[in-house]
Amino acid sequence: MTLLADLLSTVFERRYRPFALRRRGTRPLPDLADELVGAAGETSGVSLATEILSGFGEMDDDEKRAFFSHLATEMNIDPEAVRTALDAYEQAPSKATYRAYMAAAEPRRQELIRRLNSLPGATRALVEMRADLLRLGRGTPELEALDLDFRHLFASWFNRGFLVLRPINWESPAHILEKITQYEAVHAIHSWDDLRRRLEPQDRRCFAFFHPAMPDEPLIFVEVALTRGTPGSVQALLTSERETLREDEADTAVFYSISNCQAGLASISFGNSLIKQVAADLSAGLPGLKTFVTLSPIPGLTRWLDSEGYEWQGASSEQMRALAAHYLLNAKLDNGDPVDPVARFHLGNGAIVHAVHGEADTSENGRKQSGGTMVNYLYDLAKVAQNHEQFATTRQMVATSEVRSLANSATLVKAEDS
Amino acid sequence: MTLLADLLSTVFERRYRPFALRRRGTRPLPDLADELVGAAGETSGVSLATEILSGFGEMDDDEKRAFFSHLATEMNIDPEAVRTALDAYEQAPSKATYRAYMAAAEPRRQELIRRLNSLPGATRALVEMRADLLRLGRGTPELEALDLDFRHLFASWFNRGFLVLRPINWESPAHILEKITQYEAVHAIHSWDDLRRRLEPQDRRCFAFFHPAMPDEPLIFVEVALTRGTPGSVQALLTSERETLREDEADTAVFYSISNCQAGLASISFGNSLIKQVAADLSAGLPGLKTFVTLSPIPGLTRWLDSEGYEWQGASSEQMRALAAHYLLNAKLDNGDPVDPVARFHLGNGAIVHAVHGEADTSENGRKQSGGTMVNYLYDLAKVAQNHEQFATTRQMVATSEVRSLANSATLVKAEDS
Amino acid sequence: MTLLADLLSTVFERRYRPFALRRRGTRPLPDLADELVGAAGETSGVSLATEILSGFGEMDDDEKRAFFSHLATEMNIDPEAVRTALDAYEQAPSKATYRAYMAAAEPRRQELIRRLNSLPGATRALVEMRADLLRLGRGTPELEALDLDFRHLFASWFNRGFLVLRPINWESPAHILEKITQYEAVHAIHSWDDLRRRLEPQDRRCFAFFHPAMPDEPLIFVEVALTRGTPGSVQALLTSERETLREDEADTAVFYSISNCQAGLASISFGNSLIKQVAADLSAGLPGLKTFVTLSPIPGLTRWLDSEGYEWQGASSEQMRALAAHYLLNAKLDNGDPVDPVARFHLGNGAIVHAVHGEADTSENGRKQSGGTMVNYLYDLAKVAQNHEQFATTRQMVATSEVRSLANSATLVKAEDS
Amino acid sequence: MTLLADLLSTVFERRYRPFALRRRGTRPLPDLADELVGAAGETSGVSLATEILSGFGEMDDDEKRAFFSHLATEMNIDPEAVRTALDAYEQAPSKATYRAYMAAAEPRRQELIRRLNSLPGATRALVEMRADLLRLGRGTPELEALDLDFRHLFASWFNRGFLVLRPINWESPAHILEKITQYEAVHAIHSWDDLRRRLEPQDRRCFAFFHPAMPDEPLIFVEVALTRGTPGSVQALLTSERETLREDEADTAVFYSISNCQAGLASISFGNSLIKQVAADLSAGLPGLKTFVTLSPIPGLTRWLDSEGYEWQGASSEQMRALAAHYLLNAKLDNGDPVDPVARFHLGNGAIVHAVHGEADTSENGRKQSGGTMVNYLYDLAKVAQNHEQFATTRQMVATSEVRSLANSATLVKAEDS
């Protein structure tokens, strides 16, 4: 009882964001920030942190930019101090000299962020603060550098070991479902009926990662369809007219949508862990599942075809498939990575290109970005580590022979030739 | 439902420590550690981390020492690389040069510890690993320096904002109560009846901090007695013959025992937050509470008297009180801090010396360490910040005039004079 | 942990209705029913009960009617046996003769219903069975008599002491909210946005009674608005354009909608307890609340005016109010009860008629049933018992002097006179 | 969240027994009881019930006996009224005449008990009230008859469908474990270490039934050992020196102790359901389990041998086994049931006599009641219904051929012959 009662009370405590209710004081936030990282911060830290987070929440963009600039310049490392401490440590390595080096080598703003986080509700406020920083700092080198400090700390705090995987279903709290609806980035949820069709039937699943300090905020979620065989059309998956499959009759789990929820957690990678964890959990509960695939968009296809000057607008479904296969396997960035961001993500996770489908996403957006094509990436849990290794080393796209043949069959016609 | 069902399942998942079941592989742990921080670590991190934590758990002390030495020397910073990256950043500050500096300035072992932590159950294993390090590394400078990296990360992970305060009572799970019994460091719990007397009556409370990644392990706990007036004897508090006070009749909350539970979290300070949070929570629930004091031991008293050559063995209770008051206010370390560690802790938190009692701890240990004296430190929530400030600046002991008079009345007689 | 883990697992166990999956056997249900109340029922009860409930679920209405007839006639009391047992008991009162009397005096169908209920999920199935009985048995005396046995047992099982009061809010599970939407009987919920406006703001509350054996099914719920002053229009309460009041600024709690959810629990009264419990709970949490009123429809007003031959269609808002007041205070059934069913309910609970409003429900239904008028019934917790007593004894309508004056001012014009 | 938050709050609400805090009023309890079943009881029921339960709790035994007598005599059925209502119903069966019959046929005290139960915490108070009644009413016919009314209602309220099966383990709340220790009736728990040995190892289990209205009170619990093979000694099961078996290596579940916890629920049978439910749950979670047996005492053995005049005190272990087998199979009551109460219980549940062991319970009590013998009753889930049927019809003891041979080998020597 006690454990849960407390976790419950904690949830409520965190939800009640005291700093949001505080009047903004008269002292400038940069001064408060300097004080918080100083000696006084140890004891009066809570009230200072409250005042800073409360104050930040009421700022306009110019004020926020100024606050970030203060962190970026005044709370940066002092190169001379780093050198001095480093020399002292090198000459006489000891606990004391190493401690002095650590203090000098890390910018004070990292300690500031940690001390701000000592408050219930602060983690969420800091994630929102970073979202502001990403938005306002783009193109400003010192703010982009400042972001690396946020990212460094967030990567540590949002470590997989601290995350909780939760199923999202028709018994989940409405306010969580509302966020799922709002954050779905791949195949928009049009209504509560649409949402219910993705959550309630026994052949539909959804899972999200949460952090205990932000229990009301999903971090990332994946939608899964349990099917017989690998599906080649997302509209067929989502139609309101399909029949529900009994879960124990499914042989395939299809990850048909993965969405990040928090702009302030950009570049903190969860997707890799999420897919593998969900695949492992589903596998344990439903031994009939043999195949784990995605049904993924190919967001960069037509843009790339256009940029390369290839014709495609009148292509048949079969021709479009071939073009998509060619693009996935051969369109590369300078560093050897695939051009397609989704391919990059799944191949980097150790998946392979399993099959390419035409007329698979007939929505307006699907037609526009990929001529209606979609792709299955296959997660073979026994081989993902080896696939990842091979991809990381060689940047070679692993694909089934069928997809390779398809790619070879593509007819690439320069647009001006036509 | 979903939230709690998942938190529950997470608890079980974390309890089941998969790496503890793994056979130890044949590759040396240092090699695995190097691999884990490399590129492959991103995808095959879980199996590598499992193998390392599992292997470490089976090592003997010599092997552990060798593993720590590898971290301390081979995964340390490279001063030349730090300098180069620092120069590059200083000459052309940018996101790229700052990122390179960050990578160089932090020893790779920090990234190792973070990646080890990506596993369910790993946080607890890492806390135990640090307990080993503290035990084995004492006196070895590079291992003491290595500990600073553990401590740096733990301070970030065990930030107050991530901790959960839970009441511990007679409805708490038995395995948690067992740990409370085992970790109680101030006034030993002799039996389940003794434990029950501290938890069940409405005028007794206990609170602990927990971390969501280690839900079975209290980090620190405090035992509280609700009383009328400030008590001057711990035996009177703990006797089995006292009458229970109705909670709404209490005017005073007495913190009579604070115990840290995790050797591996040494120097990560929770006590300050714990006392203030508990005082605030009690105050909100029981508006009749006006006074928050400790009833604390004076562990260094007789040792100090002996080391200074003062006589004390035949002193009366009143004389002993005066000696204790003198010791608390006047016995200082070279840096100006009080000699007494408990005084150092509470004064550092912003408490003041409120009253000194004779015949207050008549246990064998109480007689031996402090001639039976104890002290109340007073937490006046409205003044702790100001008191802390004053103490931090001046190292002056804040005490009531009564305690100051008592200290002045002490008769200090050199032992050889007698 | 254990308690909640188990309650959770119980919920899932109950949700999974094993009897729904059973194929219907070949033996007639009446035979199975006879067997279940016999000796064999003690041990093979679970499988018999499963077969009966499963079989009943697949029956059409004619088969159900036949099954009910079997219970009504074949499992009824045997008057001769009752007389014999009664005589024996009267002549020699003892444990044995009383036991024999009890067995004879109660129809065997009551034991049947109890034994059917020994199965997880059975309570809900039995509630649904009674809904069928009420629907199919109307006008058939022996089936109406049979219903009294269901009702007798349900009144015992759904005793207030077994019910759980839960807040319903925006964090409640979606499947519960869906049921709230579906069961709202007074002011229809038009969309999820409409639902959210009734649940999410801090000045809106909703509470429902649940039974532990049917945790997914609300039994009855009440919607509450926290306001300053007593509102006189339900559209003003429900508009999407109003401003939210801070909960601690409210002085009045308005019960503006009460809905029963289970047809199979008709005549099992929960509303009385619900209102008083919610008023007490709100009062404890929000000491600023001084007034507890309903904002209630007057469903029988225009029907009564028409049946009495009074003209009302062109009445002004003020005239309509007077007619409504007159109707509430003076229109009586033969037994002295008020004609209006909502008035009957609230007066019977000890509330009084507090105020009558015109243009208070301008919906089509509101205009039609009551010419737009509504009424506040006041629950003065200190006086409800006394009010109830007075009403129960005298059938006199307790109303404020203002309402009484209003009633006296009504101009009653026979329609044919105009 | 909401569901659990509420169930939690309900638990606390129920724990806080408001009627226990009420001063006893001046009106006699019988008067209050009469009022509660009257018309006023519907609305002022809560305060009346509070006063009655509170008052009863403060009564001494004489007052309680007087209160029970009032219920037994003044709130009994009125035979003349029953006859009149029965005649009316027989002549004109209708809803109205049946309702009148029901009202007359049931003593008003049943309605009283139901109305007392409308209060949080009341269920537990009523269970305690019945414990008083059983204690005080023994031998008084009208109080024994009154008990049948309590029993009738409790059988309905504590129906299997309302009970929750919970595992009890080392993570269970201490106050529940304390009750387990206190209620263990078969093999006393000597210390917390002893308790832990029965709960913590993976080859030990414990399960209890709870009722949602009394969440702090186990109703009945069973202790289970997972073993390889059927054990023949309870001391071997309970020794502190045994090695723990891995749960997945067990092939047998041994029910070695079943204890009822509530004197006030005597004759409300839970044991049958408990064993079958636990066997089914264990079976589902541990497919390796093939055999479900008890290791049961033979409490009536030596008493019966003595009463029959048979010698046994110098018997060898093997002779003792034979005597025990004979006793179990052949010692019968007049109605054909076995003399041994434990045998009666398990055979009645459909178990069979599987094996008899000598030197199986070497405790003082074990020697005294059964010369150290114990017996395994086997629950073959596929056959329990059929076994029960056979036993219920023929009263024939089902036993293995080995046990039958053993019984035949018994040497019965009249004590006076020796």
CSV table of N, CA, C and O in Angstrom, one decimal, chain A residues 219-293:
chain,number,residue,atom,x,y,z
A,219,LEU,N,6.9,9.9,-23.5
A,219,LEU,CA,8.1,10.4,-24.2
A,219,LEU,C,8.1,10.0,-25.6
A,219,LEU,O,8.5,10.8,-26.5
A,220,ILE,N,7.7,8.8,-25.9
A,220,ILE,CA,7.7,8.2,-27.2
A,220,ILE,C,6.7,7.1,-27.2
A,220,ILE,O,6.5,6.4,-26.2
A,221,PHE,N,6.0,6.8,-28.3
A,221,PHE,CA,5.1,5.7,-28.3
A,221,PHE,C,5.1,5.0,-29.7
A,221,PHE,O,5.4,5.6,-30.7
A,222,VAL,N,4.7,3.8,-29.7
A,222,VAL,CA,4.6,3.0,-30.9
A,222,VAL,C,3.3,2.3,-31.0
A,222,VAL,O,2.7,1.9,-30.0
A,223,GLU,N,2.7,2.3,-32.1
A,223,GLU,CA,1.4,1.6,-32.4
A,223,GLU,C,1.7,0.3,-33.1
A,223,GLU,O,2.5,0.3,-34.1
A,224,VAL,N,1.0,-0.7,-32.7
A,224,VAL,CA,1.3,-2.1,-33.2
A,224,VAL,C,0.0,-2.7,-33.7
A,224,VAL,O,-1.0,-2.6,-33.0
A,225,ALA,N,0.1,-3.4,-34.8
A,225,ALA,CA,-1.0,-4.2,-35.3
A,225,ALA,C,-0.6,-5.7,-35.3
A,225,ALA,O,0.6,-6.0,-35.7
A,226,LEU,N,-1.4,-6.5,-34.8
A,226,LEU,CA,-1.1,-8.0,-34.8
A,226,LEU,C,-1.9,-8.5,-36.0
A,226,LEU,O,-3.1,-8.3,-36.2
A,227,THR,N,-1.1,-9.2,-36.9
A,227,THR,CA,-1.8,-9.6,-38.2
A,227,THR,C,-1.3,-11.0,-38.5
A,227,THR,O,-0.5,-11.6,-37.8
A,228,ARG,N,-2.0,-11.6,-39.5
A,228,ARG,CA,-1.5,-12.8,-40.2
A,228,ARG,C,-0.8,-12.4,-41.4
A,228,ARG,O,-1.4,-11.8,-42.3
A,229,GLY,N,0.5,-12.6,-41.5
A,229,GLY,CA,1.2,-12.1,-42.7
A,229,GLY,C,1.6,-10.7,-42.6
A,229,GLY,O,1.0,-9.9,-41.8
A,230,THR,N,2.5,-10.2,-43.5
A,230,THR,CA,3.0,-8.9,-43.5
A,230,THR,C,2.1,-8.0,-44.3
A,230,THR,O,1.9,-8.3,-45.5
A,231,PRO,N,1.5,-7.0,-43.7
A,231,PRO,CA,0.6,-6.1,-44.5
A,231,PRO,C,1.3,-5.2,-45.4
A,231,PRO,O,2.4,-4.7,-45.1
A,232,GLY,N,0.7,-4.8,-46.5
A,232,GLY,CA,1.3,-3.9,-47.5
A,232,GLY,C,0.5,-2.6,-47.7
A,232,GLY,O,0.7,-1.9,-48.6
A,233,SER,N,-0.4,-2.3,-46.7
A,233,SER,CA,-1.2,-1.1,-46.9
A,233,SER,C,-1.6,-0.6,-45.5
A,233,SER,O,-2.2,-1.3,-44.7
A,234,VAL,N,-1.3,0.7,-45.3
A,234,VAL,CA,-1.6,1.2,-43.9
A,234,VAL,C,-3.1,1.5,-43.9
A,234,VAL,O,-3.8,1.4,-42.8
A,235,GLN,N,-3.7,1.8,-45.0
A,235,GLN,CA,-5.2,2.1,-45.0
A,235,GLN,C,-5.9,0.8,-44.7
A,235,GLN,O,-6.9,0.8,-43.9
A,236,ALA,N,-5.4,-0.3,-45.2
A,236,ALA,CA,-6.1,-1.6,-44.8
A,236,ALA,C,-5.9,-1.9,-43.3
A,236,ALA,O,-6.9,-2.4,-42.7
A,237,LEU,N,-4.8,-1.5,-42.7
A,237,LEU,CA,-4.7,-1.7,-41.3
A,237,LEU,C,-5.6,-0.8,-40.5
A,237,LEU,O,-6.1,-1.2,-39.4
A,238,LEU,N,-5.9,0.4,-41.0
A,238,LEU,CA,-6.6,1.4,-40.1
A,238,LEU,C,-8.1,1.5,-40.5
A,238,LEU,O,-8.8,2.2,-39.8
A,239,THR,N,-8.5,0.8,-41.5
A,239,THR,CA,-9.9,0.9,-41.9
A,239,THR,C,-10.9,0.5,-40.7
A,239,THR,O,-10.6,-0.4,-39.9
A,240,SER,N,-12.0,1.2,-40.7
A,240,SER,CA,-13.0,0.8,-39.7
A,240,SER,C,-13.8,-0.4,-40.0
A,240,SER,O,-14.6,-0.9,-39.2
A,241,GLU,N,-13.5,-1.0,-41.2
A,241,GLU,CA,-14.3,-2.1,-41.7
A,241,GLU,C,-13.7,-3.5,-41.5
A,241,GLU,O,-14.3,-4.5,-41.8
A,242,ARG,N,-12.5,-3.5,-41.1
A,242,ARG,CA,-11.8,-4.7,-41.0
A,242,ARG,C,-12.4,-5.6,-39.8
A,242,ARG,O,-13.0,-5.1,-38.9
A,243,GLU,N,-12.1,-6.9,-39.9
A,243,GLU,CA,-12.4,-7.8,-38.8
A,243,GLU,C,-11.3,-7.9,-37.8
A,243,GLU,O,-10.1,-8.0,-38.2
A,244,THR,N,-11.6,-8.0,-36.5
A,244,THR,CA,-10.6,-8.2,-35.5
A,244,THR,C,-10.1,-9.6,-35.5
A,244,THR,O,-10.8,-10.5,-35.7
A,245,LEU,N,-8.8,-9.7,-35.4
A,245,LEU,CA,-8.1,-11.0,-35.4
A,245,LEU,C,-8.0,-11.4,-33.9
A,245,LEU,O,-7.7,-10.6,-33.1
A,246,ARG,N,-8.2,-12.7,-33.6
A,246,ARG,CA,-7.9,-13.2,-32.2
A,246,ARG,C,-6.4,-13.1,-32.0
A,246,ARG,O,-5.6,-13.5,-32.9
A,247,GLU,N,-6.0,-12.5,-30.9
A,247,GLU,CA,-4.6,-12.3,-30.6
A,247,GLU,C,-3.7,-13.5,-30.8
A,247,GLU,O,-2.6,-13.5,-31.2
A,248,ASP,N,-4.3,-14.7,-30.4
A,248,ASP,CA,-3.5,-15.9,-30.4
A,248,ASP,C,-3.4,-16.5,-31.8
A,248,ASP,O,-2.7,-17.5,-32.0
A,249,GLU,N,-4.1,-15.8,-32.8
A,249,GLU,CA,-4.0,-16.3,-34.2
A,249,GLU,C,-3.0,-15.5,-35.0
A,249,GLU,O,-2.7,-15.8,-36.1
A,250,ALA,N,-2.5,-14.4,-34.4
A,250,ALA,CA,-1.5,-13.5,-35.1
A,250,ALA,C,-0.2,-14.2,-35.2
A,250,ALA,O,0.3,-14.9,-34.3
A,251,ASP,N,0.5,-14.0,-36.3
A,251,ASP,CA,1.9,-14.5,-36.4
A,251,ASP,C,2.9,-13.3,-36.6
A,251,ASP,O,4.1,-13.5,-36.7
A,252,THR,N,2.3,-12.1,-36.8
A,252,THR,CA,3.2,-11.0,-37.1
A,252,THR,C,2.8,-9.8,-36.3
A,252,THR,O,1.6,-9.5,-36.1
A,253,ALA,N,3.8,-9.0,-35.8
A,253,ALA,CA,3.5,-7.8,-35.1
A,253,ALA,C,4.1,-6.7,-36.0
A,253,ALA,O,5.2,-6.7,-36.4
A,254,VAL,N,3.2,-5.7,-36.4
A,254,VAL,CA,3.6,-4.6,-37.3
A,254,VAL,C,3.6,-3.3,-36.5
A,254,VAL,O,2.6,-2.8,-36.0
A,255,PHE,N,4.8,-2.7,-36.5
A,255,PHE,CA,5.0,-1.4,-35.9
A,255,PHE,C,4.7,-0.4,-37.0
A,255,PHE,O,5.5,-0.1,-37.8
A,256,TYR,N,3.5,0.1,-36.9
A,256,TYR,CA,3.1,1.0,-38.0
A,256,TYR,C,3.2,2.5,-37.8
A,256,TYR,O,2.9,3.3,-38.7
A,257,SER,N,3.6,2.9,-36.5
A,257,SER,CA,3.7,4.3,-36.3
A,257,SER,C,4.5,4.5,-35.0
A,257,SER,O,4.2,3.9,-34.0
A,258,ILE,N,5.6,5.3,-35.1
A,258,ILE,CA,6.4,5.6,-33.9
A,258,ILE,C,6.5,7.1,-33.8
A,258,ILE,O,6.8,7.8,-34.8
A,259,SER,N,6.1,7.7,-32.7
A,259,SER,CA,6.1,9.1,-32.6
A,259,SER,C,6.8,9.6,-31.3
A,259,SER,O,6.5,9.1,-30.2
A,260,ASN,N,7.7,10.5,-31.5
A,260,ASN,CA,8.3,11.2,-30.4
A,260,ASN,C,7.4,12.3,-29.9
A,260,ASN,O,6.7,12.9,-30.7
A,261,CYS,N,7.3,12.5,-28.6
A,261,CYS,CA,6.3,13.4,-28.0
A,261,CYS,C,6.9,14.7,-27.5
A,261,CYS,O,6.2,15.7,-27.3
A,262,GLN,N,8.2,14.7,-27.2
A,262,GLN,CA,8.7,15.9,-26.5
A,262,GLN,C,9.8,16.6,-27.3
A,262,GLN,O,10.9,16.1,-27.5
A,263,ALA,N,9.5,17.8,-27.8
A,263,ALA,CA,10.4,18.5,-28.6
A,263,ALA,C,11.7,18.8,-27.7
A,263,ALA,O,12.8,18.8,-28.3
A,264,GLY,N,11.6,18.9,-26.4
A,264,GLY,CA,12.7,19.2,-25.6
A,264,GLY,C,13.6,18.0,-25.3
A,264,GLY,O,14.6,18.1,-24.6
A,265,LEU,N,13.2,16.8,-25.9
A,265,LEU,CA,14.1,15.6,-25.8
A,265,LEU,C,14.6,15.2,-27.1
A,265,LEU,O,15.0,14.1,-27.3
A,266,ALA,N,14.6,16.2,-28.1
A,266,ALA,CA,15.2,15.9,-29.4
A,266,ALA,C,16.6,15.3,-29.2
A,266,ALA,O,17.4,15.8,-28.3
A,267,SER,N,17.0,14.4,-30.1
A,267,SER,CA,18.3,13.7,-30.1
A,267,SER,C,18.6,12.8,-28.9
A,267,SER,O,19.7,12.3,-28.8
A,268,ILE,N,17.6,12.7,-28.0
A,268,ILE,CA,17.8,11.7,-26.9
A,268,ILE,C,17.1,10.5,-27.5
A,268,ILE,O,15.8,10.5,-27.6
A,269,SER,N,17.8,9.4,-27.8
A,269,SER,CA,17.2,8.4,-28.6
A,269,SER,C,16.5,7.3,-27.8
A,269,SER,O,17.1,6.7,-26.9
A,270,PHE,N,15.2,7.1,-28.0
A,270,PHE,CA,14.4,6.1,-27.3
A,270,PHE,C,13.9,5.0,-28.2
A,270,PHE,O,13.6,3.9,-27.8
A,271,GLY,N,13.8,5.3,-29.5
A,271,GLY,CA,13.1,4.5,-30.4
A,271,GLY,C,13.7,3.1,-30.5
A,271,GLY,O,13.0,2.1,-30.5
A,272,ASN,N,15.0,3.0,-30.6
A,272,ASN,CA,15.7,1.7,-30.6
A,272,ASN,C,15.3,0.8,-29.5
A,272,ASN,O,14.8,-0.3,-29.7
A,273,SER,N,15.4,1.4,-28.2
A,273,SER,CA,15.0,0.6,-27.1
A,273,SER,C,13.6,0.2,-27.1
A,273,SER,O,13.2,-0.9,-26.8
A,274,LEU,N,12.7,1.2,-27.5
A,274,LEU,CA,11.3,0.9,-27.5
A,274,LEU,C,10.9,-0.3,-28.3
A,274,LEU,O,10.2,-1.2,-27.9
A,275,ILE,N,11.4,-0.3,-29.6
A,275,ILE,CA,11.0,-1.3,-30.5
A,275,ILE,C,11.4,-2.7,-30.0
A,275,ILE,O,10.7,-3.7,-29.9
A,276,LYS,N,12.7,-2.7,-29.5
A,276,LYS,CA,13.2,-4.0,-29.1
A,276,LYS,C,12.5,-4.5,-27.8
A,276,LYS,O,12.2,-5.7,-27.7
A,277,GLN,N,12.2,-3.6,-26.9
A,277,GLN,CA,11.5,-4.0,-25.7
A,277,GLN,C,10.1,-4.4,-26.0
A,277,GLN,O,9.6,-5.4,-25.4
A,278,VAL,N,9.4,-3.7,-26.8
A,278,VAL,CA,8.0,-4.1,-27.2
A,278,VAL,C,8.0,-5.4,-27.9
A,278,VAL,O,7.2,-6.3,-27.6
A,279,ALA,N,9.0,-5.6,-28.8
A,279,ALA,CA,9.0,-6.9,-29.5
A,279,ALA,C,9.3,-8.0,-28.5
A,279,ALA,O,8.6,-9.1,-28.6
A,280,ALA,N,10.2,-7.8,-27.6
A,280,ALA,CA,10.5,-8.9,-26.6
A,280,ALA,C,9.2,-9.1,-25.7
A,280,ALA,O,8.9,-10.3,-25.4
A,281,ASP,N,8.6,-8.1,-25.3
A,281,ASP,CA,7.4,-8.3,-24.4
A,281,ASP,C,6.3,-9.0,-25.2
A,281,ASP,O,5.6,-9.9,-24.6
A,282,LEU,N,6.0,-8.5,-26.4
A,282,LEU,CA,4.9,-9.2,-27.2
A,282,LEU,C,5.3,-10.7,-27.4
A,282,LEU,O,4.4,-11.5,-27.2
A,283,SER,N,6.5,-10.9,-27.7
A,283,SER,CA,7.0,-12.3,-28.0
A,283,SER,C,6.8,-13.2,-26.7
A,283,SER,O,6.3,-14.3,-26.9
A,284,ALA,N,7.0,-12.6,-25.6
A,284,ALA,CA,6.9,-13.4,-24.3
A,284,ALA,C,5.4,-13.7,-24.1
A,284,ALA,O,5.1,-14.8,-23.6
A,285,GLY,N,4.5,-12.8,-24.4
A,285,GLY,CA,3.1,-13.0,-24.1
A,285,GLY,C,2.4,-13.7,-25.2
A,285,GLY,O,1.3,-14.4,-24.9
A,286,LEU,N,2.8,-13.7,-26.4
A,286,LEU,CA,2.1,-14.3,-27.5
A,286,LEU,C,3.1,-15.1,-28.3
A,286,LEU,O,3.7,-14.7,-29.3
A,287,PRO,N,3.3,-16.4,-27.9
A,287,PRO,CA,4.4,-17.2,-28.5
A,287,PRO,C,4.1,-17.4,-30.0
A,287,PRO,O,5.1,-17.8,-30.7
A,288,GLY,N,2.9,-17.2,-30.5
A,288,GLY,CA,2.6,-17.4,-31.9
A,288,GLY,C,3.3,-16.3,-32.8
A,288,GLY,O,3.4,-16.5,-34.0
A,289,LEU,N,3.7,-15.2,-32.2
A,289,LEU,CA,4.3,-14.2,-33.1
A,289,LEU,C,5.7,-14.6,-33.5
A,289,LEU,O,6.6,-14.9,-32.7
A,290,LYS,N,5.9,-14.6,-34.8
A,290,LYS,CA,7.2,-15.0,-35.4
A,290,LYS,C,7.9,-13.9,-36.1
A,290,LYS,O,9.1,-13.9,-36.2
A,291,THR,N,7.2,-12.9,-36.5
A,291,THR,CA,7.8,-11.8,-37.4
A,291,THR,C,7.5,-10.5,-36.8
A,291,THR,O,6.3,-10.2,-36.4
A,292,PHE,N,8.5,-9.6,-36.7
A,292,PHE,CA,8.3,-8.3,-36.2
A,292,PHE,C,8.8,-7.3,-37.3
A,292,PHE,O,10.0,-7.3,-37.6
A,293,VAL,N,7.8,-6.6,-37.9
A,293,VAL,CA,8.2,-5.7,-39.0
A,293,VAL,C,7.6,-4.3,-38.7
A,293,VAL,O,6.6,-4.2,-37.9
